PDB file of N, CA and C in Angstrom:
ATOM      1  N   MET A  28     142.507  48.799  66.619  1.00 90.00           N
ATOM      2  CA  MET A  28     141.308  49.602  66.786  1.00 90.00           C
ATOM      3  C   MET A  28     140.330  48.800  67.642  1.00 90.00           C
ATOM      4  N   VAL A  29     139.684  49.492  68.564  1.00 92.00           N
ATOM      5  CA  VAL A  29     138.705  48.869  69.457  1.00 92.00           C
ATOM      6  C   VAL A  29     137.504  49.800  69.596  1.00 92.00           C
ATOM      7  N   GLU A  30     136.319  49.201  69.678  1.00 94.00           N
ATOM      8  CA  GLU A  30     135.122  50.001  69.939  1.00 94.00           C
ATOM      9  C   GLU A  30     134.750  49.817  71.399  1.00 94.00           C
ATOM     10  N   LEU A  31     134.596  50.915  72.097  1.00 93.00           N
ATOM     11  CA  LEU A  31     134.262  50.875  73.512  1.00 93.00           C
ATOM     12  C   LEU A  31     132.800  50.501  73.697  1.00 93.00           C
ATOM     13  N   THR A  32     132.465  50.002  74.881  1.00 92.00           N
ATOM     14  CA  THR A  32     131.073  49.682  75.165  1.00 92.00           C
ATOM     15  C   THR A  32     130.240  50.960  75.121  1.00 92.00           C
ATOM     16  N   ARG A  33     128.941  50.810  74.920  1.00 92.00           N
ATOM     17  CA  ARG A  33     128.071  51.989  74.839  1.00 92.00           C
ATOM     18  C   ARG A  33     128.110  52.801  76.127  1.00 92.00           C
ATOM     19  N   ASP A  34     128.135  52.120  77.287  1.00 94.00           N
ATOM     20  CA  ASP A  34     128.190  52.846  78.560  1.00 94.00           C
ATOM     21  C   ASP A  34     129.472  53.649  78.689  1.00 94.00           C
ATOM     22  N   ALA A  35     130.603  53.024  78.364  1.00 92.00           N
ATOM     23  CA  ALA A  35     131.890  53.724  78.448  1.00 92.00           C
ATOM     24  C   ALA A  35     131.949  54.863  77.440  1.00 92.00           C
ATOM     25  N   GLY A  36     131.458  54.609  76.234  1.00 92.00           N
ATOM     26  CA  GLY A  36     131.442  55.650  75.209  1.00 92.00           C
ATOM     27  C   GLY A  36     130.564  56.826  75.601  1.00 92.00           C
ATOM     28  N   ALA A  37     129.373  56.535  76.141  1.00 93.00           N
ATOM     29  CA  ALA A  37     128.475  57.605  76.561  1.00 93.00           C
ATOM     30  C   ALA A  37     129.098  58.414  77.686  1.00 93.00           C
ATOM     31  N   HIS A  38     129.763  57.753  78.622  1.00 94.00           N
ATOM     32  CA  HIS A  38     130.425  58.459  79.720  1.00 94.00           C
ATOM     33  C   HIS A  38     131.540  59.362  79.182  1.00 94.00           C
ATOM     34  N   LEU A  39     132.335  58.834  78.269  1.00 93.00           N
ATOM     35  CA  LEU A  39     133.418  59.634  77.686  1.00 93.00           C
ATOM     36  C   LEU A  39     132.878  60.869  76.969  1.00 93.00           C
ATOM     37  N   VAL A  40     131.842  60.697  76.173  1.00 93.00           N
ATOM     38  CA  VAL A  40     131.330  61.785  75.340  1.00 93.00           C
ATOM     39  C   VAL A  40     130.486  62.780  76.140  1.00 93.00           C
ATOM     40  N   LYS A  41     129.566  62.267  76.959  1.00 93.00           N
ATOM     41  CA  LYS A  41     128.608  63.155  77.627  1.00 93.00           C
ATOM     42  C   LYS A  41     129.128  63.728  78.938  1.00 93.00           C
ATOM     43  N   VAL A  42     129.873  62.930  79.700  1.00 95.00           N
ATOM     44  CA  VAL A  42     130.343  63.395  81.012  1.00 95.00           C
ATOM     45  C   VAL A  42     131.722  64.036  80.905  1.00 95.00           C
ATOM     46  N   LEU A  43     132.650  63.326  80.268  1.00 94.00           N
ATOM     47  CA  LEU A  43     134.027  63.828  80.168  1.00 94.00           C
ATOM     48  C   LEU A  43     134.244  64.725  78.953  1.00 94.00           C
ATOM     49  N   ARG A  44     133.254  64.771  78.068  1.00 94.00           N
ATOM     50  CA  ARG A  44     133.294  65.620  76.868  1.00 94.00           C
ATOM     51  C   ARG A  44     134.513  65.353  75.982  1.00 94.00           C
ATOM     52  N   ALA A  45     134.832  64.087  75.842  1.00 93.00           N
ATOM     53  CA  ALA A  45     135.964  63.684  75.007  1.00 93.00           C
ATOM     54  C   ALA A  45     135.588  63.822  73.534  1.00 93.00           C
ATOM     55  N   ARG A  46     136.572  64.100  72.728  1.00 93.00           N
ATOM     56  CA  ARG A  46     136.388  64.281  71.294  1.00 93.00           C
ATOM     57  C   ARG A  46     137.434  63.469  70.530  1.00 93.00           C
ATOM     58  N   SER A  47     137.260  63.371  69.244  1.00 94.00           N
ATOM     59  CA  SER A  47     138.239  62.685  68.396  1.00 94.00           C
ATOM     60  C   SER A  47     139.606  63.323  68.567  1.00 94.00           C
ATOM     61  N   GLY A  48     140.617  62.497  68.669  1.00 95.00           N
ATOM     62  CA  GLY A  48     141.981  62.981  68.838  1.00 95.00           C
ATOM     63  C   GLY A  48     142.429  63.045  70.283  1.00 95.00           C
ATOM     64  N   ASP A  49     141.486  62.956  71.248  1.00 95.00           N
ATOM     65  CA  ASP A  49     141.865  62.968  72.667  1.00 95.00           C
ATOM     66  C   ASP A  49     142.560  61.664  73.035  1.00 95.00           C
ATOM     67  N   GLU A  50     143.532  61.784  73.927  1.00 95.00           N
ATOM     68  CA  GLU A  50     144.245  60.599  74.401  1.00 95.00           C
ATOM     69  C   GLU A  50     143.541  60.024  75.618  1.00 95.00           C
ATOM     70  N   LEU A  51     143.665  58.703  75.787  1.00 93.00           N
ATOM     71  CA  LEU A  51     143.089  58.039  76.934  1.00 93.00           C
ATOM     72  C   LEU A  51     143.924  56.824  77.299  1.00 93.00           C
ATOM     73  N   VAL A  52     143.619  56.246  78.440  1.00 92.00           N
ATOM     74  CA  VAL A  52     144.310  55.048  78.909  1.00 92.00           C
ATOM     75  C   VAL A  52     143.291  53.917  78.923  1.00 92.00           C
ATOM     76  N   LEU A  53     143.633  52.790  78.315  1.00 92.00           N
ATOM     77  CA  LEU A  53     142.738  51.643  78.200  1.00 92.00           C
ATOM     78  C   LEU A  53     143.239  50.495  79.068  1.00 92.00           C
ATOM     79  N   PHE A  54     142.299  49.723  79.610  1.00 87.00           N
ATOM     80  CA  PHE A  54     142.617  48.550  80.430  1.00 87.00           C
ATOM     81  C   PHE A  54     141.819  47.375  79.898  1.00 87.00           C
ATOM     82  N   ASN A  55     142.383  46.181  79.967  1.00 84.00           N
ATOM     83  CA  ASN A  55     141.610  45.000  79.566  1.00 84.00           C
ATOM     84  C   ASN A  55     141.676  43.885  80.596  1.00 84.00           C
ATOM     85  N   GLY A  56     142.233  44.148  81.755  1.00 80.00           N
ATOM     86  CA  GLY A  56     142.246  43.160  82.822  1.00 80.00           C
ATOM     87  C   GLY A  56     143.459  42.248  82.843  1.00 80.00           C
ATOM     88  N   ASP A  57     144.431  42.480  81.988  1.00 83.00           N
ATOM     89  CA  ASP A  57     145.620  41.622  81.971  1.00 83.00           C
ATOM     90  C   ASP A  57     146.753  42.174  82.836  1.00 83.00           C
ATOM     91  N   GLY A  58     146.477  43.231  83.623  1.00 80.00           N
ATOM     92  CA  GLY A  58     147.486  43.792  84.510  1.00 80.00           C
ATOM     93  C   GLY A  58     148.335  44.881  83.889  1.00 80.00           C
ATOM     94  N   ARG A  59     148.028  45.247  82.668  1.00 88.00           N
ATOM     95  CA  ARG A  59     148.764  46.327  82.003  1.00 88.00           C
ATOM     96  C   ARG A  59     147.787  47.406  81.580  1.00 88.00           C
ATOM     97  N   GLU A  60     148.321  48.576  81.267  1.00 92.00           N
ATOM     98  CA  GLU A  60     147.502  49.641  80.708  1.00 92.00           C
ATOM     99  C   GLU A  60     148.047  49.979  79.333  1.00 92.00           C
ATOM    100  N   TYR A  61     147.182  50.494  78.473  1.00 94.00           N
ATOM    101  CA  TYR A  61     147.536  50.789  77.092  1.00 94.00           C
ATOM    102  C   TYR A  61     147.217  52.244  76.793  1.00 94.00           C
ATOM    103  N   SER A  62     148.129  52.918  76.140  1.00 94.00           N
ATOM    104  CA  SER A  62     147.824  54.270  75.693  1.00 94.00           C
ATOM    105  C   SER A  62     146.898  54.153  74.489  1.00 94.00           C
ATOM    106  N   GLY A  63     146.052  55.130  74.302  1.00 94.00           N
ATOM    107  CA  GLY A  63     145.122  55.079  73.187  1.00 94.00           C
ATOM    108  C   GLY A  63     144.725  56.473  72.758  1.00 94.00           C
ATOM    109  N   THR A  64     144.122  56.556  71.596  1.00 96.00           N
ATOM    110  CA  THR A  64     143.625  57.815  71.048  1.00 96.00           C
ATOM    111  C   THR A  64     142.238  57.580  70.489  1.00 96.00           C
ATOM    112  N   ILE A  65     141.319  58.487  70.788  1.00 96.00           N
ATOM    113  CA  ILE A  65     139.970  58.372  70.238  1.00 96.00           C
ATOM    114  C   ILE A  65     140.033  58.694  68.747  1.00 96.00           C
ATOM    115  N   GLU A  66     139.556  57.750  67.952  1.00 96.00           N
ATOM    116  CA  GLU A  66     139.586  57.910  66.505  1.00 96.00           C
ATOM    117  C   GLU A  66     138.277  58.473  65.966  1.00 96.00           C
ATOM    118  N   ALA A  67     137.138  57.963  66.470  1.00 94.00           N
ATOM    119  CA  ALA A  67     135.843  58.404  65.948  1.00 94.00           C
ATOM    120  C   ALA A  67     134.799  58.394  67.052  1.00 94.00           C
ATOM    121  N   VAL A  68     133.907  59.374  66.990  1.00 94.00           N
ATOM    122  CA  VAL A  68     132.778  59.462  67.917  1.00 94.00           C
ATOM    123  C   VAL A  68     131.517  59.576  67.078  1.00 94.00           C
ATOM    124  N   ARG A  69     130.610  58.609  67.247  1.00 92.00           N
ATOM    125  CA  ARG A  69     129.323  58.613  66.551  1.00 92.00           C
ATOM    126  C   ARG A  69     128.229  58.402  67.605  1.00 92.00           C
ATOM    127  N   GLY A  70     127.678  59.491  68.101  1.00 89.00           N
ATOM    128  CA  GLY A  70     126.701  59.400  69.182  1.00 89.00           C
ATOM    129  C   GLY A  70     127.401  58.955  70.450  1.00 89.00           C
ATOM    130  N   SER A  71     126.957  57.812  70.989  1.00 85.00           N
ATOM    131  CA  SER A  71     127.637  57.270  72.169  1.00 85.00           C
ATOM    132  C   SER A  71     128.565  56.125  71.790  1.00 85.00           C
ATOM    133  N   ARG A  72     128.790  55.946  70.490  1.00 91.00           N
ATOM    134  CA  ARG A  72     129.738  54.923  70.021  1.00 91.00           C
ATOM    135  C   ARG A  72     131.097  55.576  69.817  1.00 91.00           C
ATOM    136  N   VAL A  73     132.091  55.013  70.495  1.00 95.00           N
ATOM    137  CA  VAL A  73     133.440  55.568  70.433  1.00 95.00           C
ATOM    138  C   VAL A  73     134.399  54.468  70.026  1.00 95.00           C
ATOM    139  N   SER A  74     135.231  54.738  69.030  1.00 95.00           N
ATOM    140  CA  SER A  74     136.285  53.800  68.659  1.00 95.00           C
ATOM    141  C   SER A  74     137.629  54.474  68.907  1.00 95.00           C
ATOM    142  N   ALA A  75     138.582  53.651  69.347  1.00 96.00           N
ATOM    143  CA  ALA A  75     139.894  54.185  69.715  1.00 96.00           C
ATOM    144  C   ALA A  75     140.987  53.282  69.182  1.00 96.00           C
ATOM    145  N   SER A  76     142.119  53.887  68.869  1.00 96.00           N
ATOM    146  CA  SER A  76     143.293  53.105  68.476  1.00 96.00           C
ATOM    147  C   SER A  76     144.064  52.752  69.741  1.00 96.00           C
ATOM    148  N   ILE A  77     144.694  51.605  69.719  1.00 95.00           N
ATOM    149  CA  ILE A  77     145.435  51.113  70.882  1.00 95.00           C
ATOM    150  C   ILE A  77     146.913  51.321  70.638  1.00 95.00           C
ATOM    151  N   GLY A  78     147.586  51.904  71.624  1.00 93.00           N
ATOM    152  CA  GLY A  78     149.015  52.162  71.531  1.00 93.00           C
ATOM    153  C   GLY A  78     149.821  51.149  72.319  1.00 93.00           C
ATOM    154  N   ALA A  79     150.933  51.585  72.823  1.00 92.00           N
ATOM    155  CA  ALA A  79     151.873  50.716  73.517  1.00 92.00           C
ATOM    156  C   ALA A  79     151.342  50.303  74.886  1.00 92.00           C
ATOM    157  N   ALA A  80     151.692  49.081  75.270  1.00 91.00           N
ATOM    158  CA  ALA A  80     151.333  48.565  76.594  1.00 91.00           C
ATOM    159  C   ALA A  80     152.439  48.911  77.577  1.00 91.00           C
ATOM    160  N   ARG A  81     152.041  49.127  78.826  1.00 88.00           N
ATOM    161  CA  ARG A  81     153.033  49.352  79.868  1.00 88.00           C
ATOM    162  C   ARG A  81     152.519  48.750  81.169  1.00 88.00           C
ATOM    163  N   SER A  82     153.427  48.209  81.925  1.00 84.00           N
ATOM    164  CA  SER A  82     153.077  47.642  83.221  1.00 84.00           C
ATOM    165  C   SER A  82     153.005  48.766  84.237  1.00 84.00           C
ATOM    166  N   PHE A  83     152.215  48.569  85.257  1.00 77.00           N
ATOM    167  CA  PHE A  83     152.087  49.599  86.274  1.00 77.00           C
ATOM    168  C   PHE A  83     151.864  48.940  87.627  1.00 77.00           C
ATOM    169  N   ASP A  84     152.175  49.678  88.654  1.00 75.00           N
ATOM    170  CA  ASP A  84     151.955  49.211  90.010  1.00 75.00           C
ATOM    171  C   ASP A  84     151.285  50.335  90.773  1.00 75.00           C
ATOM    172  N   ARG A  85     150.013  50.191  91.032  1.00 73.00           N
ATOM    173  CA  ARG A  85     149.233  51.235  91.692  1.00 73.00           C
ATOM    174  C   ARG A  85     149.176  51.055  93.211  1.00 73.00           C
ATOM    175  N   GLU A  86     149.784  49.994  93.715  1.00 75.00           N
ATOM    176  CA  GLU A  86     149.775  49.767  95.152  1.00 75.00           C
ATOM    177  C   GLU A  86     150.634  50.799  95.866  1.00 75.00           C
ATOM    178  N   SER A  87     150.147  51.261  96.982  1.00 78.00           N
ATOM    179  CA  SER A  87     150.896  52.218  97.788  1.00 78.00           C
ATOM    180  C   SER A  87     152.080  51.516  98.459  1.00 78.00           C
ATOM    181  N   PRO A  88     153.218  52.171  98.538  1.00 85.00           N
ATOM    182  CA  PRO A  88     154.354  51.559  99.229  1.00 85.00           C
ATOM    183  C   PRO A  88     154.172  51.566 100.746  1.00 85.00           C
ATOM    184  N   PHE A  89     153.170  52.294 101.233  1.00 88.00           N
ATOM    185  CA  PHE A  89     152.923  52.384 102.669  1.00 88.00           C
ATOM    186  C   PHE A  89     151.929  51.305 103.089  1.00 88.00           C
ATOM    187  N   LYS A  90     152.183  50.670 104.225  1.00 92.00           N
ATOM    188  CA  LYS A  90     151.273  49.680 104.790  1.00 92.00           C
ATOM    189  C   LYS A  90     150.474  50.366 105.887  1.00 92.00           C
ATOM    190  N   LEU A  91     149.313  50.860 105.537  1.00 93.00           N
ATOM    191  CA  LEU A  91     148.470  51.631 106.435  1.00 93.00           C
ATOM    192  C   LEU A  91     147.705  50.709 107.376  1.00 93.00           C
ATOM    193  N   THR A  92     147.738  51.029 108.677  1.00 96.00           N
ATOM    194  CA  THR A  92     146.976  50.304 109.682  1.00 96.00           C
ATOM    195  C   THR A  92     145.940  51.247 110.273  1.00 96.00           C
ATOM    196  N   LEU A  93     144.688  50.808 110.285  1.00 96.00           N
ATOM    197  CA  LEU A  93     143.611  51.583 110.882  1.00 96.00           C
ATOM    198  C   LEU A  93     143.285  50.981 112.240  1.00 96.00           C
ATOM    199  N   VAL A  94     143.389  51.800 113.284  1.00 97.00           N
ATOM    200  CA  VAL A  94     142.986  51.393 114.628  1.00 97.00           C
ATOM    201  C   VAL A  94     141.624  52.037 114.859  1.00 97.00           C
ATOM    202  N   GLN A  95     140.599  51.198 115.000  1.00 96.00           N
ATOM    203  CA  GLN A  95     139.222  51.671 115.008  1.00 96.00           C
ATOM    204  C   GLN A  95     138.476  51.119 116.205  1.00 96.00           C
ATOM    205  N   CYS A  96     137.778  51.998 116.933  1.00 95.00           N
ATOM    206  CA  CYS A  96     136.909  51.506 118.001  1.00 95.00           C
ATOM    207  C   CYS A  96     135.727  50.788 117.356  1.00 95.00           C
ATOM    208  N   VAL A  97     135.177  49.822 118.057  1.00 93.00           N
ATOM    209  CA  VAL A  97     134.051  49.064 117.523  1.00 93.00           C
ATOM    210  C   VAL A  97     132.774  49.863 117.772  1.00 93.00           C
ATOM    211  N   PRO A  98     132.131  50.340 116.705  1.00 93.00           N
ATOM    212  CA  PRO A  98     130.911  51.136 116.873  1.00 93.00           C
ATOM    213  C   PRO A  98     129.688  50.242 117.076  1.00 93.00           C
ATOM    214  N   ARG A  99     128.597  50.849 117.448  1.00 90.00           N
ATOM    215  CA  ARG A  99     127.348  50.114 117.620  1.00 90.00           C
ATOM    216  C   ARG A  99     126.746  49.762 116.265  1.00 90.00           C
ATOM    217  N   GLY A 100     125.913  48.752 116.277  1.00 87.00           N
ATOM    218  CA  GLY A 100     125.189  48.374 115.069  1.00 87.00           C
ATOM    219  C   GLY A 100     126.095  47.795 113.997  1.00 87.00           C
ATOM    220  N   ASP A 101     125.716  48.033 112.767  1.00 88.00           N
ATOM    221  CA  ASP A 101     126.466  47.471 111.632  1.00 88.00           C
ATOM    222  C   ASP A 101     127.404  48.480 110.982  1.00 88.00           C
ATOM    223  N   ARG A 102     127.774  49.496 111.698  1.00 94.00           N
ATOM    224  CA  ARG A 102     128.672  50.518 111.132  1.00 94.00           C
ATOM    225  C   ARG A 102     130.069  49.980 110.860  1.00 94.00           C
ATOM    226  N   MET A 103     130.480  48.965 111.617  1.00 94.00           N
ATOM    227  CA  MET A 103     131.832  48.410 111.424  1.00 94.00           C
ATOM    228  C   MET A 103     131.985  47.829 110.023  1.00 94.00           C
ATOM    229  N   ASP A 104     130.927  47.224 109.493  1.00 94.00           N
ATOM    230  CA  ASP A 104     130.984  46.698 108.123  1.00 94.00           C
ATOM    231  C   ASP A 104     131.299  47.809 107.129  1.00 94.00           C
ATOM    232  N   PHE A 105     130.640  48.949 107.294  1.00 95.00           N
ATOM    233  CA  PHE A 105     130.866  50.094 106.416  1.00 95.00           C
ATOM    234  C   PHE A 105     132.292  50.621 106.563  1.00 95.00           C
ATOM    235  N   ILE A 106     132.773  50.703 107.797  1.00 96.00           N
ATOM    236  CA  ILE A 106     134.136  51.192 108.066  1.00 96.00           C
ATOM    237  C   ILE A 106     135.167  50.268 107.429  1.00 96.00           C
ATOM    238  N   VAL A 107     134.969  48.963 107.581  1.00 95.00           N
ATOM    239  CA  VAL A 107     135.903  47.989 106.987  1.00 95.00           C
ATOM    240  C   VAL A 107     135.881  48.106 105.469  1.00 95.00           C
ATOM    241  N   GLN A 108     134.701  48.236 104.898  1.00 95.00           N
ATOM    242  CA  GLN A 108     134.586  48.366 103.440  1.00 95.00           C
ATOM    243  C   GLN A 108     135.344  49.588 102.940  1.00 95.00           C
ATOM    244  N   LYS A 109     135.101  50.738 103.546  1.00 95.00           N
ATOM    245  CA  LYS A 109     135.737  51.970 103.079  1.00 95.00           C
ATOM    246  C   LYS A 109     137.239  51.979 103.352  1.00 95.00           C
ATOM    247  N   ALA A 110     137.653  51.438 104.484  1.00 95.00           N
ATOM    248  CA  ALA A 110     139.089  51.374 104.771  1.00 95.00           C
ATOM    249  C   ALA A 110     139.804  50.487 103.761  1.00 95.00           C
ATOM    250  N   THR A 111     139.167  49.402 103.374  1.00 92.00           N
ATOM    251  CA  THR A 111     139.748  48.509 102.364  1.00 92.00           C
ATOM    252  C   THR A 111     139.835  49.213 101.011  1.00 92.00           C
ATOM    253  N   GLU A 112     138.771  49.930 100.639  1.00 91.00           N
ATOM    254  CA  GLU A 112     138.783  50.662  99.374  1.00 91.00           C
ATOM    255  C   GLU A 112     139.896  51.715  99.357  1.00 91.00           C
ATOM    256  N   LEU A 113     140.189  52.293 100.504  1.00 90.00           N
ATOM    257  CA  LEU A 113     141.223  53.319 100.582  1.00 90.00           C
ATOM    258  C   LEU A 113     142.633  52.749 100.725  1.00 90.00           C
ATOM    259  N   GLY A 114     142.746  51.432 100.848  1.00 89.00           N
ATOM    260  CA  GLY A 114     144.053  50.802 100.837  1.00 89.00           C
ATOM    261  C   GLY A 114     144.608  50.412 102.187  1.00 89.00           C
ATOM    262  N   ALA A 115     143.771  50.328 103.215  1.00 93.00           N
ATOM    263  CA  ALA A 115     144.269  49.899 104.527  1.00 93.00           C
ATOM    264  C   ALA A 115     144.743  48.450 104.419  1.00 93.00           C
ATOM    265  N   ALA A 116     145.946  48.196 104.908  1.00 93.00           N
ATOM    266  CA  ALA A 116     146.498  46.845 104.869  1.00 93.00           C
ATOM    267  C   ALA A 116     146.063  46.027 106.076  1.00 93.00           C
ATOM    268  N   ARG A 117     145.717  46.732 107.159  1.00 96.00           N
ATOM    269  CA  ARG A 117     145.349  46.043 108.391  1.00 96.00           C
ATOM    270  C   ARG A 117     144.361  46.920 109.164  1.00 96.00           C
ATOM    271  N   ILE A 118     143.373  46.270 109.779  1.00 96.00           N
ATOM    272  CA  ILE A 118     142.391  46.968 110.612  1.00 96.00           C
ATOM    273  C   ILE A 118     142.415  46.330 111.983  1.00 96.00           C
ATOM    274  N   VAL A 119     142.637  47.156 112.998  1.00 96.00           N
ATOM    275  CA  VAL A 119     142.719  46.670 114.380  1.00 96.00           C
ATOM    276  C   VAL A 119     141.533  47.237 115.156  1.00 96.00           C
ATOM    277  N   PRO A 120     140.539  46.386 115.474  1.00 94.00           N
ATOM    278  CA  PRO A 120     139.420  46.875 116.283  1.00 94.00           C
ATOM    279  C   PRO A 120     139.822  46.980 117.753  1.00 94.00           C
ATOM    280  N   VAL A 121     139.422  48.060 118.397  1.00 94.00           N
ATOM    281  CA  VAL A 121     139.729  48.232 119.830  1.00 94.00           C
ATOM    282  C   VAL A 121     138.452  48.576 120.579  1.00 94.00           C
TER     283      VAL A 121
END
């Protein structure tokens, strides 16, 4: 059993409208994900049971290359940031 942080609990309850008995996926930073079930909701406090761990690989099998013209100003920083977030493996400025 684990109690989620208040921010995570509030997001689950108020935004995602999760209730007791709903299933969810938990992460703790060790490279695996855990199945879980919400056991109790008290305001924005949420406790969940932890199920089986499983390894996962979220990396895309494709090696995406972005060929980008160099824009004026500091727009290239923004382009590099977003391309990296989207999984570009290589950026070639032209």
